[in-house]
Tab-separated table of C-alpha atoms and ligand atoms in Angstrom:
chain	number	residue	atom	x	y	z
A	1	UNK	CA	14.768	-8.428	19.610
A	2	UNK	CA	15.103	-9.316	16.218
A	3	UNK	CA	16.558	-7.607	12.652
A	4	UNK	CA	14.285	-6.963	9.937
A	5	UNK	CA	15.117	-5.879	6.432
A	6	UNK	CA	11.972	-3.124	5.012
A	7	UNK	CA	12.175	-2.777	1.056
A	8	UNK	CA	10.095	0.087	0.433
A	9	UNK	CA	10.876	1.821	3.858
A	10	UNK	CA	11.125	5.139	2.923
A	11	UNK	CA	7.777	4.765	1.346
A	12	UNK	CA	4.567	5.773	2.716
A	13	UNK	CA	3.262	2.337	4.613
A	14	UNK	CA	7.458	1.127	4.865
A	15	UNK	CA	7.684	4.076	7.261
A	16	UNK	CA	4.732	3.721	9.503
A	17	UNK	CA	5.942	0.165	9.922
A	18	UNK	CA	9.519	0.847	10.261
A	19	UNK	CA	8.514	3.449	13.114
A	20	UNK	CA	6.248	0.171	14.841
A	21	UNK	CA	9.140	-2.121	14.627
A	22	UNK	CA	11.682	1.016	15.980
A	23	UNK	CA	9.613	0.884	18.821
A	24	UNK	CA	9.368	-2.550	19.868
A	25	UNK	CA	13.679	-2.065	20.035
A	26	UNK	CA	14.240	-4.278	16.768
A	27	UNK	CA	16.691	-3.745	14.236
A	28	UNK	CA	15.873	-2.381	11.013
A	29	UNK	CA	17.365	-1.848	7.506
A	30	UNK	CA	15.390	0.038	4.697
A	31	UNK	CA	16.479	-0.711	0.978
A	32	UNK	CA	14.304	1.277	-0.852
A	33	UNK	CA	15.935	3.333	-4.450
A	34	UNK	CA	14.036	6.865	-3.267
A	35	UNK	CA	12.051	6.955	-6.745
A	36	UNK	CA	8.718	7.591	-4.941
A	37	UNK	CA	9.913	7.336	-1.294
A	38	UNK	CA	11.733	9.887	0.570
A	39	UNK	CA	14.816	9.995	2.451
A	40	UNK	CA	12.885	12.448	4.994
A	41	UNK	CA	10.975	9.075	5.585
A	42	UNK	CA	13.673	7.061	7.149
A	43	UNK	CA	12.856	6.648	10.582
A	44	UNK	CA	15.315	7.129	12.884
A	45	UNK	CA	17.666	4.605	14.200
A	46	UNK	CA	16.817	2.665	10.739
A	47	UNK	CA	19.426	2.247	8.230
A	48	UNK	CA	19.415	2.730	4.784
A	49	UNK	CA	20.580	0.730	1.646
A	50	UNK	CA	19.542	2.929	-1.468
A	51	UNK	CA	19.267	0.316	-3.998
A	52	UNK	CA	16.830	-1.301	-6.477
A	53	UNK	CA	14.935	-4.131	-5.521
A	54	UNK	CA	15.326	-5.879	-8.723
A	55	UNK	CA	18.945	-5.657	-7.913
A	56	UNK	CA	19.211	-9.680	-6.950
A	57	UNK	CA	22.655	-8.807	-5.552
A	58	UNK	CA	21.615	-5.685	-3.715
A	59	UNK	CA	18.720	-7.636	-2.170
A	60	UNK	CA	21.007	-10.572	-1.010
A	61	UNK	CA	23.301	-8.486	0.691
A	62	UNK	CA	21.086	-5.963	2.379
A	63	UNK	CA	19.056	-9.703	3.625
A	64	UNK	CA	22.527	-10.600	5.375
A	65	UNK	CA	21.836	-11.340	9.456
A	66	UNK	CA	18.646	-9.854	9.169
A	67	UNK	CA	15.824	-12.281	10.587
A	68	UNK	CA	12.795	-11.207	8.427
A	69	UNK	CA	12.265	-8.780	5.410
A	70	UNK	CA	8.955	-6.948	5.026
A	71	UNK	CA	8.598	-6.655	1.588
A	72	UNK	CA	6.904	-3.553	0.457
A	73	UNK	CA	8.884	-1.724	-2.340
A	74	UNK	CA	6.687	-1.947	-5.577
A	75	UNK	CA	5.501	0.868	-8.108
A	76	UNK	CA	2.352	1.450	-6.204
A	77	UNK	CA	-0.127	2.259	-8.541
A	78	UNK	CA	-2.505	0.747	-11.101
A	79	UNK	CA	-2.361	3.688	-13.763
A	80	UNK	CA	1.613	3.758	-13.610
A	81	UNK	CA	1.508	0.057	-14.505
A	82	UNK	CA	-0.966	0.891	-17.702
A	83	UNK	CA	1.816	3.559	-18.836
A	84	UNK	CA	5.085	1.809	-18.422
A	85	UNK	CA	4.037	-2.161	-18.066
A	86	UNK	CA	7.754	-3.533	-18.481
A	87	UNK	CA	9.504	-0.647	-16.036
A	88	UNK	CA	6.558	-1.675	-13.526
A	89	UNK	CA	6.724	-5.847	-14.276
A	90	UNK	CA	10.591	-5.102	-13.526
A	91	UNK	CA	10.002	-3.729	-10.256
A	92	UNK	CA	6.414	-5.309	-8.936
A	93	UNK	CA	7.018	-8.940	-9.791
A	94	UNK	CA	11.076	-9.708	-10.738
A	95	UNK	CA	11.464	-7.157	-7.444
A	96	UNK	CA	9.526	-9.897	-5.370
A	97	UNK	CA	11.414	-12.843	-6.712
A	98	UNK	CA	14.934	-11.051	-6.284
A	99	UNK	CA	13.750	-10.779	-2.582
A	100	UNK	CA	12.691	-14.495	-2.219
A	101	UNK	CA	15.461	-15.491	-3.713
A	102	UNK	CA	17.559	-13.814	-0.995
A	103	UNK	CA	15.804	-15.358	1.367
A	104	UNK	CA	16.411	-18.778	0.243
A	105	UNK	CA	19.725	-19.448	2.089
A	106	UNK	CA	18.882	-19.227	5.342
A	107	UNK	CA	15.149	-19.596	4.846
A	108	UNK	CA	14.158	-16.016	6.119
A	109	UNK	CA	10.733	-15.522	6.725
A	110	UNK	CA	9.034	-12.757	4.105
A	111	UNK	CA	6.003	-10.896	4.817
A	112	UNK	CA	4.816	-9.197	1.793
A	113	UNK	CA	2.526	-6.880	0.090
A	114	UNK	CA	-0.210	-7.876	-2.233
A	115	UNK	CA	-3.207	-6.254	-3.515
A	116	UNK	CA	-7.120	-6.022	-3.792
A	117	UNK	CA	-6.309	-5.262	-7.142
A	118	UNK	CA	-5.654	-9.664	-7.463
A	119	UNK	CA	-9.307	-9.880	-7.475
A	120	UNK	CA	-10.525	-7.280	-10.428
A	121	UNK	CA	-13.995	-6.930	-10.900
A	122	UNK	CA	-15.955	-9.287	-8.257
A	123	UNK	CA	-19.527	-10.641	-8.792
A	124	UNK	CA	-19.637	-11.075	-5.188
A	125	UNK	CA	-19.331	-8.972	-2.223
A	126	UNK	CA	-17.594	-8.770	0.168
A	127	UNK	CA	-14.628	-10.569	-1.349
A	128	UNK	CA	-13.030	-13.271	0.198
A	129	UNK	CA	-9.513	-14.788	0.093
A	130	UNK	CA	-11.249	-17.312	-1.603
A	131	UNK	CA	-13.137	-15.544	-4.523
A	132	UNK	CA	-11.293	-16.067	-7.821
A	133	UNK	CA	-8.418	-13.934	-8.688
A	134	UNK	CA	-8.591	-12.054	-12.028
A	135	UNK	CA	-6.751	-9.009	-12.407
A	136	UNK	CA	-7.615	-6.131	-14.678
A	137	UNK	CA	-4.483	-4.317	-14.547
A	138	UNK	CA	-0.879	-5.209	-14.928
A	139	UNK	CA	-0.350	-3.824	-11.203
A	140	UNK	CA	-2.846	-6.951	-10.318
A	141	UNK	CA	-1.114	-9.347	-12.673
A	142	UNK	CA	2.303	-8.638	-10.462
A	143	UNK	CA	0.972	-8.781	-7.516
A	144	UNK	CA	-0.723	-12.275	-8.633
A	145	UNK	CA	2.565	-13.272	-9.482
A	146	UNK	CA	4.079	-12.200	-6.269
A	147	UNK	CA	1.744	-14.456	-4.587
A	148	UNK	CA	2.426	-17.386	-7.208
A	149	UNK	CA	5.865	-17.232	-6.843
A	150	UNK	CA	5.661	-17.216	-2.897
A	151	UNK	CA	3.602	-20.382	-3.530
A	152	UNK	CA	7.009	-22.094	-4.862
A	153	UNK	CA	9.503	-20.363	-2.728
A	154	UNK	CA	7.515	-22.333	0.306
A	155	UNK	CA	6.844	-25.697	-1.154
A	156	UNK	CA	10.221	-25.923	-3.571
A	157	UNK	CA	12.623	-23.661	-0.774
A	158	UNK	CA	11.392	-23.789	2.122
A	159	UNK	CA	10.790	-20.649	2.933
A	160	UNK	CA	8.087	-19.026	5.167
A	161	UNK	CA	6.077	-16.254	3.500
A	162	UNK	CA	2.694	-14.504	4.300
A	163	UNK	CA	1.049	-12.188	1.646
A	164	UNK	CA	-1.582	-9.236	2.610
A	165	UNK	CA	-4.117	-8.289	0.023
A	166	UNK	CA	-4.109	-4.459	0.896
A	167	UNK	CA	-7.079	-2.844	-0.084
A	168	UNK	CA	-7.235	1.126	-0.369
A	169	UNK	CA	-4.650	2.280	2.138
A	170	UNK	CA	-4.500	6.057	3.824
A	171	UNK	CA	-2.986	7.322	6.707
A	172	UNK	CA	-0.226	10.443	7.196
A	173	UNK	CA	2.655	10.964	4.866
A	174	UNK	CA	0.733	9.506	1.959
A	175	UNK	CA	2.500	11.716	-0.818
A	176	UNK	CA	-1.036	13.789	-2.493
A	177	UNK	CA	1.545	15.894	-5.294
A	178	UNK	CA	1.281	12.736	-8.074
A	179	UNK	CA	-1.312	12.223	-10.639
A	180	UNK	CA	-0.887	8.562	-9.433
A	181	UNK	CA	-1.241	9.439	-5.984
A	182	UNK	CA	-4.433	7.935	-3.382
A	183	UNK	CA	-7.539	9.097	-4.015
A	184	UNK	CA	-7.436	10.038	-0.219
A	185	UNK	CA	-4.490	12.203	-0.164
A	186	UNK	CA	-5.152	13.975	-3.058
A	187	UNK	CA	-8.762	14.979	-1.694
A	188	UNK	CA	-7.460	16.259	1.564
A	189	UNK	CA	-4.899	18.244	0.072
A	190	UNK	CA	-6.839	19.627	-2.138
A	191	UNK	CA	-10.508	20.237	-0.263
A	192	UNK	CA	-8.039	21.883	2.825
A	193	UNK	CA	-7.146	24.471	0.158
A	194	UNK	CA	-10.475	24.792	-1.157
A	195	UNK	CA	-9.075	23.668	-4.784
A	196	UNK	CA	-11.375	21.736	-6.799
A	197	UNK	CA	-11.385	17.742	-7.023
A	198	UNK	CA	-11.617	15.786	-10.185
A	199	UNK	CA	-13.797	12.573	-9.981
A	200	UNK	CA	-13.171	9.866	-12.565
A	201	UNK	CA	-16.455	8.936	-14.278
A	202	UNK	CA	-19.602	9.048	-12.009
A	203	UNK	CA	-18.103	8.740	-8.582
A	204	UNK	CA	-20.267	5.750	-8.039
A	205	UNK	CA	-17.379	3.511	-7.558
A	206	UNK	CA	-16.696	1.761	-4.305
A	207	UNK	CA	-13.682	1.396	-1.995
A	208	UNK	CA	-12.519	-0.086	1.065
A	209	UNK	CA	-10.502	2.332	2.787
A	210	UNK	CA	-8.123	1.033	5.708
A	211	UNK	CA	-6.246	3.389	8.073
A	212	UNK	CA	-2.325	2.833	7.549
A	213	UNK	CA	-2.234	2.027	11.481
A	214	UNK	CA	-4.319	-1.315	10.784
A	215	UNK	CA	-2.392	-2.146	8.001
A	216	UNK	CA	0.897	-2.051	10.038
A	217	UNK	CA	-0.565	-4.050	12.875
A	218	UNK	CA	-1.135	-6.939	10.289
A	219	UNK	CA	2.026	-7.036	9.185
A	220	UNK	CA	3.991	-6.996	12.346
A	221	UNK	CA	1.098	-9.947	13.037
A	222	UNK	CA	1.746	-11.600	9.904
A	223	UNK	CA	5.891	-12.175	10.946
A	224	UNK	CA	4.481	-14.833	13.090
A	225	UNK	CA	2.137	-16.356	10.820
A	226	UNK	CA	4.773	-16.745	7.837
A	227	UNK	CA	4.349	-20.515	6.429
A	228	UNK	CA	5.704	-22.430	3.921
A	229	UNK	CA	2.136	-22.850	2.768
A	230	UNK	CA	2.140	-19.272	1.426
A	231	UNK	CA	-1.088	-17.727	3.400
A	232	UNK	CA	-2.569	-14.659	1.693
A	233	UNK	CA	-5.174	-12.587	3.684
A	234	UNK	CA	-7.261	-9.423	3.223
A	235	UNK	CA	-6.305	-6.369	4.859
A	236	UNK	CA	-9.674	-4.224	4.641
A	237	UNK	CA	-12.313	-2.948	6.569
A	238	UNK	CA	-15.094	-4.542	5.195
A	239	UNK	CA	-17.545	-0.799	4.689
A	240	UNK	CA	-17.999	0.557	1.394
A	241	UNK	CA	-17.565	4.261	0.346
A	242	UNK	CA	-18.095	5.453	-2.763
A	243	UNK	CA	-15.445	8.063	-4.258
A	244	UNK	CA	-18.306	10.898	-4.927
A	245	UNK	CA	-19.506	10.209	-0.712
A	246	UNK	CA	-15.554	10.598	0.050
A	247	UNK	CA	-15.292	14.123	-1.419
A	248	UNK	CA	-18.347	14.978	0.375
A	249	UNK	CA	-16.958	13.718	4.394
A	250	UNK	CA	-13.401	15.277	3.349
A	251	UNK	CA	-15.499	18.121	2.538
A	252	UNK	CA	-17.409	18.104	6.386
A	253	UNK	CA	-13.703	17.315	7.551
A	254	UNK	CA	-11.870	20.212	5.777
A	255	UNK	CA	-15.074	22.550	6.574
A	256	UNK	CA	-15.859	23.548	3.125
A	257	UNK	CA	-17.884	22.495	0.756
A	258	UNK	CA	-16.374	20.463	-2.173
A	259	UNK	CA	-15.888	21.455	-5.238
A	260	UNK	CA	-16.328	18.351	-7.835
A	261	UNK	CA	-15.490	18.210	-11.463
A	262	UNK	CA	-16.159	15.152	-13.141
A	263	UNK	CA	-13.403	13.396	-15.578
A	264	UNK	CA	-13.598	10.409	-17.910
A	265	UNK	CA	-13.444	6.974	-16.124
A	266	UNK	CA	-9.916	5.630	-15.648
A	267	UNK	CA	-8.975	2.675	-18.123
A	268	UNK	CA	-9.797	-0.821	-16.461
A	269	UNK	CA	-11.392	0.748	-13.452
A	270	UNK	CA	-12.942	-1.636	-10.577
A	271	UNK	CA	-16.246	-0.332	-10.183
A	272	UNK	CA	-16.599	-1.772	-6.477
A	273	UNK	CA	-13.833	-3.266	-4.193
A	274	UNK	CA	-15.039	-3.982	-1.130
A	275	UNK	CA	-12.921	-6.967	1.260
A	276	UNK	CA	-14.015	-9.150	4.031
A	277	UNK	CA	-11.993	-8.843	7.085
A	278	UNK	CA	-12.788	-11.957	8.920
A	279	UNK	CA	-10.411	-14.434	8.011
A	280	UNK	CA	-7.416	-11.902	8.585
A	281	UNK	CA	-9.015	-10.154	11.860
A	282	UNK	CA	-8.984	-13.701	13.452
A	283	UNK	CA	-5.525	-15.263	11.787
A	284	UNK	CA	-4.191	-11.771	13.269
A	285	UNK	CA	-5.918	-10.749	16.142
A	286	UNK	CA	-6.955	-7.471	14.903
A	287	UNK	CA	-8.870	-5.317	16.171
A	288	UNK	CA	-11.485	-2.211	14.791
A	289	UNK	CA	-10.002	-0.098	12.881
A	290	UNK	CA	-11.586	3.055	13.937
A	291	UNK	CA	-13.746	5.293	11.520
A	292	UNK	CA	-13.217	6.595	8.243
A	293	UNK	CA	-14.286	10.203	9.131
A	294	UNK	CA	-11.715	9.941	12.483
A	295	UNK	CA	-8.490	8.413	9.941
A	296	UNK	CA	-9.449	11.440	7.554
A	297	UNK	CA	-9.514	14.072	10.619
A	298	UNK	CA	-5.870	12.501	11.288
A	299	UNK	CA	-5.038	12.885	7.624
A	300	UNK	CA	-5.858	16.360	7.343
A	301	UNK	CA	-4.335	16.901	11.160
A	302	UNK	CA	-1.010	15.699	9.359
A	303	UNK	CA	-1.176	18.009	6.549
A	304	UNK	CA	-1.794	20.904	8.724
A	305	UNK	CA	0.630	20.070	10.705
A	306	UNK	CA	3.109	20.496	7.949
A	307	UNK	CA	1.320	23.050	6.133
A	308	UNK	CA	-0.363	25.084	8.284
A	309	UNK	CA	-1.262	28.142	6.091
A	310	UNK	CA	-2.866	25.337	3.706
A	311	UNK	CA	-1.452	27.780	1.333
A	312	UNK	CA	0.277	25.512	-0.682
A	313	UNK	CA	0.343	22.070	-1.363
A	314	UNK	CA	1.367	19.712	1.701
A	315	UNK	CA	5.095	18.436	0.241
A	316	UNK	CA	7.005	19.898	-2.176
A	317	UNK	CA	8.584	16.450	-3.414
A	318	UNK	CA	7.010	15.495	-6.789
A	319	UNK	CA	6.758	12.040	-8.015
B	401	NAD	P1	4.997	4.139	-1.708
B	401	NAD	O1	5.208	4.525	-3.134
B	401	NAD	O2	4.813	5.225	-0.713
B	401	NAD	O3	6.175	3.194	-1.220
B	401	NAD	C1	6.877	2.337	-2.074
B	401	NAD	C2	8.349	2.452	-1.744
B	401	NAD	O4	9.081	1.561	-2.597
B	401	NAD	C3	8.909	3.867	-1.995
B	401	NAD	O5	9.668	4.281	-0.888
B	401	NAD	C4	9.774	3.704	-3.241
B	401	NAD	O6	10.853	4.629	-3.282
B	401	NAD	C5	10.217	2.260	-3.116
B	401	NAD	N1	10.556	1.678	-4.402
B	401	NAD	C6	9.859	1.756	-5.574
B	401	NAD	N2	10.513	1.109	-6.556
B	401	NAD	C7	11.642	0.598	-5.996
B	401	NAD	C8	12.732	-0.160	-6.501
B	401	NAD	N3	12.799	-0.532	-7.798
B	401	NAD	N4	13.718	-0.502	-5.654
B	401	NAD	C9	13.676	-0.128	-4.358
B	401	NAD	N5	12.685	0.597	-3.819
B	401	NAD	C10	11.675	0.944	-4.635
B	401	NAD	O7	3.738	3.145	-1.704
B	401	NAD	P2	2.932	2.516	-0.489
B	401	NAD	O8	1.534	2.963	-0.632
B	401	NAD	O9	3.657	2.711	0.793
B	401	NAD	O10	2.962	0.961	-0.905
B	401	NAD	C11	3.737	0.001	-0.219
B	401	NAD	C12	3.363	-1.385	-0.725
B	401	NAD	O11	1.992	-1.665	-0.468
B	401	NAD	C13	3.539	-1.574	-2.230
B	401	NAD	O12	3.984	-2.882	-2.473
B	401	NAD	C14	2.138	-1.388	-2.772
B	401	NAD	O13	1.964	-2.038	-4.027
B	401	NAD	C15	1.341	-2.037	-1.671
B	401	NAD	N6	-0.043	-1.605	-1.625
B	401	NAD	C16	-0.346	-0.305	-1.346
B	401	NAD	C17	-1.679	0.065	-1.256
B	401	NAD	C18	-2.107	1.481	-0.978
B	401	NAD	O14	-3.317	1.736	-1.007
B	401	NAD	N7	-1.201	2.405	-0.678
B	401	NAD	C19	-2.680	-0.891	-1.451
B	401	NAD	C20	-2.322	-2.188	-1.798
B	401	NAD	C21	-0.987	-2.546	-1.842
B	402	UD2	C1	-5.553	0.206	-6.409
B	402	UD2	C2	-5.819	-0.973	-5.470
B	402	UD2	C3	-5.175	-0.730	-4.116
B	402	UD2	C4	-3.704	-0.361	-4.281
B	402	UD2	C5	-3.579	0.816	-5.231
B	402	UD2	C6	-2.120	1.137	-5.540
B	402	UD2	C7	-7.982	-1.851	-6.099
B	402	UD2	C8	-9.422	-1.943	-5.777
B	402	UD2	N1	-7.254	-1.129	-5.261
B	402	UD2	O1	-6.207	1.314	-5.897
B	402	UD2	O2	-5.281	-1.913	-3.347
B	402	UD2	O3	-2.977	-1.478	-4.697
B	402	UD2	O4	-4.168	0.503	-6.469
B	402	UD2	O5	-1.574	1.814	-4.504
B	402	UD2	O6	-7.494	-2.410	-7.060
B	402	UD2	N2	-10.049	8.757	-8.092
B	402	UD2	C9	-10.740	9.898	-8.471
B	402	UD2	N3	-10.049	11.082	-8.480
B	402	UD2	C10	-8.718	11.166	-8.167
B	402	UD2	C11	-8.026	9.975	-7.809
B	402	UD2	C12	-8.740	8.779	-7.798
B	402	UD2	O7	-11.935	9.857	-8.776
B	402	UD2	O8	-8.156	12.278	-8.197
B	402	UD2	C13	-10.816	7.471	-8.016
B	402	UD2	C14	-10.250	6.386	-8.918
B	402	UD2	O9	-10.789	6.480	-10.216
B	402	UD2	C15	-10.701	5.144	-8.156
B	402	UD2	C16	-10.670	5.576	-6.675
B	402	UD2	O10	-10.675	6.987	-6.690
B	402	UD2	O11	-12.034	4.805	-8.483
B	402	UD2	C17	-9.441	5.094	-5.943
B	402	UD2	O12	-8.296	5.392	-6.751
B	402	UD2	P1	-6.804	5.206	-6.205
B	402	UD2	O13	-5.877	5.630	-7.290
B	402	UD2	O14	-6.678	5.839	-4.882
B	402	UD2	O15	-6.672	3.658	-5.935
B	402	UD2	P2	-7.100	2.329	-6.759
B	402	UD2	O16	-8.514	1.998	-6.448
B	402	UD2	O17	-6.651	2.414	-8.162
């Protein structure tokens, strides 16, 4: 059994995977600053440092004895990054280094999150880990530099590190109460309570939605594949959905029938992200990730499990 530090655990994907390494019997230790996390997230049996991940010192203490971190604590979202692009640089990218720094005494292996968003707009589908990496956002640009800076803290430091490209994750406890919030959660919340759904520009735009279950099997995978070579792989499904066909199948899931309003497209919007699984399903041994229409049945199971008069909205915690 092993000890493994989680920045970010009190988020939504930090606490599926703290819950995955809880149950294998490892240790674990969350740092995580609660800004969009919650404490009702901890898992427990998992400790908690409430600190900032920028916080070098912070981050070098909660690292002590622990065997691996999981680095997941970012600002998780592409439009907070267009609003405040210093507060989220401070966080995304000087976050990462303050972790791989820690790491560089005793070498500790750090698995960590990246992005589709590395890729921006891509002539060519599906994307691979090997199509070029332009970012449109400032999100992207961290998460780039995340990647960059693992680079040097394996061939300068020595130290193992293995970086998932997330595409569009969903799963329970995905937070649907922020205007930054996934497209996912914020449809289920809202088609459950037959409330309306805004679509940004035509709702022609693409995603690649994975269920939070497959994410967290890569990463405990990815522990083992840590190399001072600095491996990046996808973490996607490789099946398109369009945001306008996703109201509609929340809509069959929810029974009703959705309600759409259309809004101006978002600034710097990718118009299709769609990843190719192979290279990580292999490197990782993963296996199918199930349907969309079964992870959205679980979604909305979730949120009636917490809300079952689907009177209000599923958490009361605003971001
Ligand atoms: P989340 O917001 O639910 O979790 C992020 C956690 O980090 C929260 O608990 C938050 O409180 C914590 N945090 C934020 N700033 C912090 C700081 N300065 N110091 C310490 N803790 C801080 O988001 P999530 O969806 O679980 O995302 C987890 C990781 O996966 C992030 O790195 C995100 O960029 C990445 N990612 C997510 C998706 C997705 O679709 N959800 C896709 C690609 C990549
Ligand atoms: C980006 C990344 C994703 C992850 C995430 C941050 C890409 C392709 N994906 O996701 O990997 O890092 O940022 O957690 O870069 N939408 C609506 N109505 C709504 C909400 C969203 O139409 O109420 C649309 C939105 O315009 C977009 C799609 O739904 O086309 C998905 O939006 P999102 O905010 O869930 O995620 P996205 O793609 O910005």
């Amino acid at each position: 059994m092993a000890g493994y530090l989680v920045t970010g655990g009190c988020g939504f994907i930090g606490s599926h995977l703290c819950a995955a390494l809880l149950d294998r019997g490892h240790t674990v230790r969350v740092l995580d600053d609660l800004s969009t996390g919650s404490e009702s997230n901890l898992m427990p049996g998992a400790t908690l440092v409430c600190a900032d991940v920028s916080e070098p010192a912070a981050v070098r203490e909660a690292m002590e004895d622990m065997d691996g971190c999981f680095h997941l604590a970012a600002i998780a979202s592409v439009q907070r990054g267009m609003l405040d692009w210093p507060g989220t640089n401070r966080t995304n990218l000087a976050g990462a280094i303050a972790v791989l720094d820690a790491a560089r005494s005793r070498r500790v292996p750090v698995v960590y999150a990246s992005s589709a968003a590395v890729y921006g707009d891509c002539a060519s589908l599906p994307i691979s880990e090997d199509a070029p990496t332009r970012p449109l956002s400032a999100y992207g640009a961290d998460k780039l530099g995340c990647e960059l800076h693992a680079r040097v803290a394996g061939a300068v430091h020595g130290i193992p590190t293995l970086g998932l490209r997330f595409f569009n994750v969903f799963g329970p406890r995905q937070n649907p109460l922020s205007p930054y919030s996934g497209v996912i959660s914020i449809f289920c919340d809202r088609l459950r309570r037959d409330e309306a759904v805004t679509i940004h520009g035509d709702g022609g735009q693409t995603r690649d939605f994975v269920p939070v279950a497959q994410v967290v099997a890569a990463l405990l995978a990815a522990m083992r594949g840590a190399s001072v070579e600095a491996p990046v792989l996808n973490v996607c499904t490789g099946r398109p959905t369009s945001v306008l066909s996703l109201a509609s199948i929340v809509g069959e899931v929810c029974g009703t029938r959705p309600k759409v309003e259309h809004g101006p497209p978002r600034l710097g919007e990718i118009r299709h992200s769609l990843g190719d699984p192979r290279r990580a399903g292999m490197a990782l041994g993963l296996s199918d990730p199930g349907s969309l229409r079964d992870g959205l049945a679980e979604v909305v199971a979730w949120m009636d499990a917490v809300q079952p008069d689907r009177g209000r909205p599923v958490i009361s915690q605003t971001v």
